[in-house]
mmCIF file of C-alpha atoms in Angstrom:
data_model
loop_
_atom_site.group_PDB
_atom_site.id
_atom_site.type_symbol
_atom_site.label_atom_id
_atom_site.label_comp_id
_atom_site.label_asym_id
_atom_site.label_seq_id
_atom_site.Cartn_x
_atom_site.Cartn_y
_atom_site.Cartn_z
ATOM 1 C CA MET A 1 0.189 -0.137 0.040
ATOM 2 C CA LEU A 2 0.907 3.492 -0.739
ATOM 3 C CA ASN A 3 2.529 5.417 2.235
ATOM 4 C CA LEU A 4 2.070 8.685 1.234
ATOM 5 C CA ALA A 5 3.600 10.445 4.344
ATOM 6 C CA GLN A 6 6.970 8.945 3.606
ATOM 7 C CA LEU A 7 6.895 11.051 0.211
ATOM 8 C CA THR A 8 9.245 13.718 -0.280
ATOM 9 C CA PRO A 9 10.329 15.790 -3.596
ATOM 10 C CA GLU A 10 13.271 13.452 -3.708
ATOM 11 C CA SER A 11 11.597 10.298 -3.745
ATOM 12 C CA THR A 12 11.870 7.804 -6.460
ATOM 13 C CA LEU A 13 10.109 4.404 -7.624
ATOM 14 C CA ASN A 14 11.291 2.490 -5.239
ATOM 15 C CA ASP A 15 9.191 4.275 -2.604
ATOM 16 C CA ILE A 16 5.893 3.119 -4.195
ATOM 17 C CA PRO A 17 4.775 -0.689 -3.971
ATOM 18 C CA SER A 18 5.700 -2.719 -7.149
ATOM 19 C CA HIS A 19 3.963 -6.157 -8.025
ATOM 20 C CA ARG A 20 6.178 -9.391 -8.758
ATOM 21 C CA PHE A 21 3.483 -10.882 -11.355
ATOM 22 C CA GLN A 22 5.277 -12.857 -13.954
ATOM 23 C CA VAL A 23 4.325 -15.792 -16.275
ATOM 24 C CA ASN A 24 5.828 -18.239 -19.026
ATOM 25 C CA ALA A 25 4.505 -17.159 -22.794
ATOM 26 C CA THR A 26 2.759 -20.615 -22.482
ATOM 27 C CA THR A 27 1.159 -20.623 -19.413
ATOM 28 C CA LEU A 28 -2.732 -20.549 -19.712
ATOM 29 C CA GLY A 29 -4.935 -17.613 -19.918
ATOM 30 C CA ARG A 30 -6.966 -19.318 -17.055
ATOM 31 C CA GLU A 31 -4.352 -18.922 -14.842
ATOM 32 C CA VAL A 32 -3.752 -15.355 -14.917
ATOM 33 C CA ALA A 33 -7.126 -14.655 -14.811
ATOM 34 C CA GLN A 34 -7.376 -17.163 -11.608
ATOM 35 C CA THR A 35 -4.377 -14.569 -10.233
ATOM 36 C CA PHE A 36 -6.138 -11.646 -11.434
ATOM 37 C CA GLU A 37 -9.008 -12.846 -9.602
ATOM 38 C CA GLN A 38 -7.498 -13.525 -6.312
ATOM 39 C CA GLN A 39 -5.219 -10.253 -6.533
ATOM 40 C CA ARG A 40 -7.121 -7.491 -6.979
ATOM 41 C CA ASN A 41 -4.236 -4.919 -6.580
ATOM 42 C CA LEU A 42 -2.176 -6.214 -9.827
ATOM 43 C CA PRO A 43 -1.906 -3.618 -12.306
ATOM 44 C CA GLY A 44 -0.910 -6.397 -15.129
ATOM 45 C CA VAL A 45 1.089 -9.435 -15.807
ATOM 46 C CA ILE A 46 4.653 -9.610 -17.196
ATOM 47 C CA ILE A 47 5.120 -12.492 -19.807
ATOM 48 C CA LEU A 48 8.322 -14.063 -20.220
ATOM 49 C CA ASP A 49 10.002 -16.221 -23.010
ATOM 50 C CA ASN A 50 13.186 -17.859 -21.788
ATOM 51 C CA SER A 51 13.303 -15.500 -18.722
ATOM 52 C CA GLN A 52 13.066 -12.192 -21.321
ATOM 53 C CA MET A 53 10.198 -10.007 -20.931
ATOM 54 C CA ILE A 54 8.412 -10.117 -24.517
ATOM 55 C CA GLY A 55 5.541 -7.684 -23.521
ATOM 56 C CA VAL A 56 2.775 -6.892 -20.489
ATOM 57 C CA ILE A 57 -0.842 -7.209 -20.223
ATOM 58 C CA SER A 58 -2.308 -4.845 -17.843
ATOM 59 C CA ARG A 59 -5.056 -5.948 -16.027
ATOM 60 C CA ARG A 60 -7.489 -3.125 -17.499
ATOM 61 C CA ARG A 61 -6.830 -4.783 -21.062
ATOM 62 C CA PHE A 62 -6.893 -8.228 -20.251
ATOM 63 C CA LEU A 63 -10.544 -7.675 -18.848
ATOM 64 C CA GLU A 64 -11.680 -5.882 -21.455
ATOM 65 C CA ARG A 65 -10.892 -8.555 -23.910
ATOM 66 C CA MET A 66 -12.636 -11.468 -21.522
ATOM 67 C CA SER A 67 -15.421 -8.993 -21.255
ATOM 68 C CA GLN A 68 -15.888 -9.570 -25.405
ATOM 69 C CA PRO A 69 -17.937 -12.371 -27.176
ATOM 70 C CA PHE A 70 -16.697 -15.511 -26.966
ATOM 71 C CA SER A 71 -13.530 -14.561 -25.594
ATOM 72 C CA LEU A 72 -13.286 -16.278 -22.480
ATOM 73 C CA GLU A 73 -13.629 -19.765 -24.738
ATOM 74 C CA ILE A 74 -10.444 -18.257 -26.912
ATOM 75 C CA TYR A 75 -8.026 -17.132 -24.751
ATOM 76 C CA LEU A 76 -8.872 -18.810 -21.100
ATOM 77 C CA LYS A 77 -7.898 -21.815 -22.809
ATOM 78 C CA ARG A 78 -4.850 -20.972 -24.739
ATOM 79 C CA PRO A 79 -1.392 -19.860 -23.802
ATOM 80 C CA VAL A 80 -1.123 -16.448 -22.842
ATOM 81 C CA HIS A 81 1.149 -15.183 -25.523
ATOM 82 C CA VAL A 82 -1.939 -15.639 -28.059
ATOM 83 C CA LEU A 83 -3.689 -12.608 -26.104
ATOM 84 C CA LEU A 84 -0.454 -11.002 -26.415
ATOM 85 C CA ASP A 85 -0.137 -11.066 -30.239
ATOM 86 C CA VAL A 86 -3.795 -9.490 -30.006
ATOM 87 C CA ILE A 87 -3.053 -6.475 -27.641
ATOM 88 C CA LYS A 88 0.614 -5.583 -28.937
ATOM 89 C CA ALA A 89 1.176 -3.149 -26.311
ATOM 90 C CA GLN A 90 4.823 -1.700 -25.533
ATOM 91 C CA PRO A 91 5.411 -1.766 -22.435
ATOM 92 C CA THR A 92 7.108 1.543 -20.733
ATOM 93 C CA GLN A 93 10.007 0.635 -18.435
ATOM 94 C CA MET A 94 12.001 2.839 -16.134
ATOM 95 C CA PRO A 95 14.621 2.513 -13.512
ATOM 96 C CA ASN A 96 13.962 2.176 -10.220
ATOM 97 C CA ASN A 97 16.264 5.251 -9.109
ATOM 98 C CA CYS A 98 13.809 7.413 -11.309
ATOM 99 C CA LYS A 99 12.209 10.622 -9.522
ATOM 100 C CA ILE A 100 8.358 9.723 -9.558
ATOM 101 C CA VAL A 101 7.813 13.468 -10.912
ATOM 102 C CA GLN A 102 10.144 12.962 -13.367
ATOM 103 C CA ALA A 103 8.360 9.284 -14.318
ATOM 104 C CA ALA A 104 4.911 10.979 -13.890
ATOM 105 C CA GLN A 105 5.799 12.892 -16.657
ATOM 106 C CA MET A 106 7.118 10.606 -18.908
ATOM 107 C CA ALA A 107 4.374 8.529 -18.126
ATOM 108 C CA LEU A 108 1.702 11.012 -19.193
ATOM 109 C CA SER A 109 3.613 11.830 -22.568
ATOM 110 C CA ARG A 110 2.749 8.510 -23.779
ATOM 111 C CA PHE A 111 0.016 7.753 -26.576
ATOM 112 C CA GLU A 112 -3.369 7.988 -25.122
ATOM 113 C CA SER A 113 -4.124 4.412 -25.584
ATOM 114 C CA GLU A 114 -0.986 3.859 -23.596
ATOM 115 C CA VAL A 115 -1.340 6.246 -20.936
ATOM 116 C CA TYR A 116 -3.100 4.349 -18.193
ATOM 117 C CA GLU A 117 -0.780 1.365 -18.611
ATOM 118 C CA PRO A 118 1.454 -0.015 -15.902
ATOM 119 C CA ILE A 119 5.190 0.833 -15.272
ATOM 120 C CA VAL A 120 7.336 -1.687 -15.658
ATOM 121 C CA LEU A 121 10.180 -1.156 -12.762
ATOM 122 C CA LEU A 122 13.833 -2.216 -13.742
ATOM 123 C CA SER A 123 15.994 -2.480 -10.621
ATOM 124 C CA GLU A 124 19.811 -2.421 -11.007
ATOM 125 C CA GLU A 125 20.006 -6.298 -10.348
ATOM 126 C CA GLY A 126 17.976 -6.613 -13.173
ATOM 127 C CA GLU A 127 14.887 -7.360 -11.705
ATOM 128 C CA LEU A 128 11.545 -6.794 -13.606
ATOM 129 C CA ARG A 129 8.197 -5.854 -11.420
ATOM 130 C CA LEU A 130 4.799 -3.850 -12.387
ATOM 131 C CA ILE A 131 3.726 -0.092 -10.758
ATOM 132 C CA ASP A 132 0.067 0.852 -11.049
ATOM 133 C CA PHE A 133 -0.221 4.241 -12.938
ATOM 134 C CA HIS A 134 -3.132 5.479 -10.750
ATOM 135 C CA GLU A 135 -0.642 4.619 -7.705
ATOM 136 C CA LEU A 136 2.056 6.929 -9.820
ATOM 137 C CA LEU A 137 -0.385 9.833 -10.350
ATOM 138 C CA LEU A 138 -1.369 9.610 -6.619
ATOM 139 C CA ALA A 139 2.519 10.044 -5.603
ATOM 140 C CA GLN A 140 2.693 12.410 -8.170
ATOM 141 C CA SER A 141 0.173 14.630 -6.993
ATOM 142 C CA HIS A 142 0.915 14.177 -3.130
ATOM 143 C CA ILE A 143 4.981 15.387 -3.774
ATOM 144 C CA LEU A 144 3.164 18.410 -5.608
ATOM 145 C CA SER A 145 1.294 19.475 -3.059
ATOM 146 C CA ILE A 146 4.465 19.513 -0.947
ATOM 147 C CA VAL A 147 6.340 21.126 -3.480
ATOM 148 C CA ASN A 148 3.387 23.719 -3.678
ATOM 149 C CA ASN A 149 3.523 23.757 -0.044
ATOM 150 C CA ILE A 150 7.092 24.765 0.292
ATOM 151 C CA ILE A 151 6.904 27.459 -2.387
ATOM 152 C CA ASN A 152 3.878 29.041 -0.607
ATOM 153 C CA GLN A 153 6.108 29.090 2.953
ATOM 154 C CA GLN A 154 8.982 30.404 0.930
ATOM 155 C CA LYS A 155 6.983 33.239 -1.144
ATOM 156 C CA ALA A 156 5.370 34.177 2.210
ATOM 157 C CA GLU A 157 8.979 34.443 3.816
ATOM 158 C CA ALA A 158 10.388 35.978 0.749
ATOM 159 C CA ASP A 159 7.168 38.620 1.433
ATOM 160 C CA ARG A 160 8.255 38.726 4.991
ATOM 161 C CA TYR A 161 11.785 39.511 3.962
ATOM 162 C CA LEU A 162 10.702 41.797 1.545
ATOM 163 C CA LYS A 163 8.588 44.048 4.026
ATOM 164 C CA ARG A 164 11.389 43.979 5.976
ATOM 165 C CA ILE A 165 13.563 45.162 3.150
ATOM 166 C CA LYS A 166 11.072 48.199 2.697
ATOM 167 C CA GLN A 167 11.328 49.029 6.141
ATOM 168 C CA GLU A 168 14.860 49.391 6.196
ATOM 169 C CA GLN A 169 15.200 51.257 2.795
ATOM 170 C CA GLU A 170 12.258 53.355 4.900
ATOM 171 C CA ARG A 171 14.784 54.102 7.378
ATOM 172 C CA VAL A 172 17.884 54.267 5.277
ATOM 173 C CA LYS A 173 16.017 57.247 3.571
ATOM 174 C CA GLU A 174 15.330 58.746 7.442
ATOM 175 C CA TYR A 175 18.868 58.514 8.007
ATOM 176 C CA THR A 176 19.485 59.607 4.853
ATOM 177 C CA LYS A 177 17.931 62.821 5.487
ATOM 178 C CA LEU A 178 18.714 63.003 8.990
ATOM 179 C CA MET A 179 22.519 63.069 7.807
ATOM 180 C CA GLU A 180 21.741 65.371 5.045
ATOM 181 C CA ALA A 181 20.824 67.835 7.355
ATOM 182 C CA LYS A 182 23.822 67.172 9.881
ATOM 183 C CA GLN A 183 26.060 67.719 6.851
ATOM 184 C CA VAL A 184 24.118 71.178 5.908
ATOM 185 C CA GLU A 185 24.434 71.797 9.461
ATOM 186 C CA ASN A 186 28.417 70.836 9.620
ATOM 187 C CA GLN A 187 28.975 73.114 6.822
ATOM 188 C CA GLU A 188 27.096 75.878 8.372
ATOM 189 C CA ARG A 189 29.320 75.570 11.239
ATOM 190 C CA ASN A 190 32.630 75.010 9.081
ATOM 191 C CA ARG A 191 31.955 78.358 7.232
ATOM 192 C CA VAL A 192 30.730 80.022 10.941
ATOM 193 C CA LEU A 193 34.303 78.219 12.319
ATOM 194 C CA GLU A 194 36.132 79.638 9.195
ATOM 195 C CA ALA A 195 34.945 82.982 9.634
ATOM 196 C CA GLN A 196 35.979 83.147 13.001
ATOM 197 C CA LYS A 197 39.176 81.713 12.021
ATOM 198 C CA LEU A 198 39.778 84.512 9.549
ATOM 199 C CA GLU A 199 38.526 87.216 12.363
ATOM 200 C CA LEU A 200 41.058 85.692 15.011
ATOM 201 C CA VAL A 201 44.220 85.763 12.101
ATOM 202 C CA LYS A 202 43.107 89.651 11.566
ATOM 203 C CA GLN A 203 42.880 90.009 14.618
ATOM 204 C CA SER A 204 46.574 88.467 15.597
ATOM 205 C CA GLN A 205 47.657 90.458 12.808
ATOM 206 C CA GLU A 206 46.512 93.716 15.098
ATOM 207 C CA ILE A 207 47.570 92.698 18.014
ATOM 208 C CA ALA A 208 50.992 91.818 16.439
ATOM 209 C CA GLN A 209 50.719 95.094 15.119
ATOM 210 C CA LEU A 210 50.269 96.852 18.147
ATOM 211 C CA ASN A 211 52.727 94.688 20.003
ATOM 212 C CA ASP A 212 55.290 95.903 17.679
ATOM 213 C CA LYS A 213 54.195 99.120 18.731
ATOM 214 C CA PHE A 214 54.369 98.851 21.963
ATOM 215 C CA VAL A 215 57.567 97.475 21.850
ATOM 216 C CA ARG A 216 58.973 100.166 20.094
ATOM 217 C CA VAL A 217 57.223 102.869 22.104
ATOM 218 C CA GLY A 218 58.925 101.143 24.984
ATOM 219 C CA GLN A 219 62.438 101.104 23.459
ATOM 220 C CA LEU A 220 61.881 104.683 22.770
ATOM 221 C CA LEU A 221 60.824 105.617 26.532
ATOM 222 C CA SER A 222 63.461 103.585 27.784
ATOM 223 C CA THR A 223 65.904 105.621 25.976
ATOM 224 C CA GLU A 224 64.172 108.564 26.949
ATOM 225 C CA GLY A 225 63.989 107.971 30.493
ATOM 226 C CA LYS A 226 67.733 107.158 30.575
ATOM 227 C CA LYS A 227 68.587 110.253 29.207
ATOM 228 C CA ALA A 228 66.373 111.957 31.780
ATOM 229 C CA PHE A 229 68.181 110.102 34.578
ATOM 230 C CA GLN A 230 71.687 110.468 33.159
ATOM 231 C CA ALA A 231 70.280 114.760 33.224
ATOM 232 C CA THR A 232 69.192 114.545 36.850
ATOM 233 C CA PHE A 233 72.086 112.894 38.110
ATOM 234 C CA GLU A 234 74.231 114.834 36.719
ATOM 235 C CA GLY A 235 72.536 118.030 37.988
ATOM 236 C CA VAL A 236 72.199 116.612 41.345
ATOM 237 C CA THR A 237 76.219 115.683 41.838
ATOM 238 C CA ALA A 238 76.377 119.674 40.493
ATOM 239 C CA ILE A 239 74.172 120.398 43.502
ATOM 240 C CA CYS A 240 76.239 118.640 46.146
ATOM 241 C CA ASN A 241 79.472 120.227 44.491
ATOM 242 C CA ALA A 242 77.775 123.475 44.856
ATOM 243 C CA THR A 243 76.773 122.689 48.728
ATOM 244 C CA ASP A 244 79.914 121.877 49.468
ATOM 245 C CA GLN A 245 81.654 124.954 48.051
ATOM 246 C CA ILE A 246 78.822 126.730 49.529
ATOM 247 C CA VAL A 247 79.653 124.976 53.107
ATOM 248 C CA GLU A 248 83.421 125.533 52.405
ATOM 249 C CA ILE A 249 82.953 129.563 51.908
ATOM 250 C CA GLY A 250 80.868 129.061 55.021
ATOM 251 C CA LYS A 251 83.487 127.674 57.008
ATOM 252 C CA SER A 252 86.041 130.383 55.890
ATOM 253 C CA LEU A 253 83.234 133.447 56.320
ATOM 254 C CA THR A 254 83.001 131.914 59.558
ATOM 255 C CA ARG A 255 86.686 131.791 60.566
ATOM 256 C CA GLU A 256 86.966 135.629 59.079
ATOM 257 C CA LEU A 257 84.049 136.835 61.388
ATOM 258 C CA GLU A 258 85.663 135.078 64.387
ATOM 259 C CA SER A 259 88.960 137.117 63.283
ATOM 260 C CA VAL A 260 87.299 140.329 63.067
ATOM 261 C CA ASN A 261 85.448 140.090 66.363
ATOM 262 C CA ASN A 262 88.413 139.538 68.168
#
């Protein structure tokens, strides 16, 4: 029985139940009919000749042929290869490692008269088995549903990422506007600072000029002060000399007055 829960997008034909119903070409049609009656899940029978497959008769075609007038009397008593020669069906073979989705696509691309025929599964060891086309379609449908869910999840995830990207883009726009405003503000600030710098340079130049003037004035004052001090010093020296002379003269007069008085 097909277990859909175990299927994945990577599942192969090995994951679908297969049937090993093989008979020799000389087997009577009655034996094949009895097996179909006993095992109603069999999709068909593989006809062998010297261990080589010469054809496949599907359950559907076998029952259709047996439902026709006189078919039971004709085919049930004869070897099964007689019916195979009448049906002339070309079996579809696929390797057992073929992915289910790919196998279903190839099966659906067959001629309309062959599209519902079972698939001959060929294993790596050369064993031949049959897969019911209906179960292959069920497996493909389930896998496509899984893939569709994955796509929807990825789409929803992509939509969430797109929404987040748009939000980030809006934030980037706001940051860009803020940075532009900051840049304009910095430019204005730099302009003011540059103007202040020029003003400070101008003031520094003026201060330097004033300092030069003060230095020259100081030098001038220093020279004149030295001259005035020298002149004062010489005047004081002259006064001191004159005072000494006056004192000497006074002493001389005193002596003379004393002499006169005597």
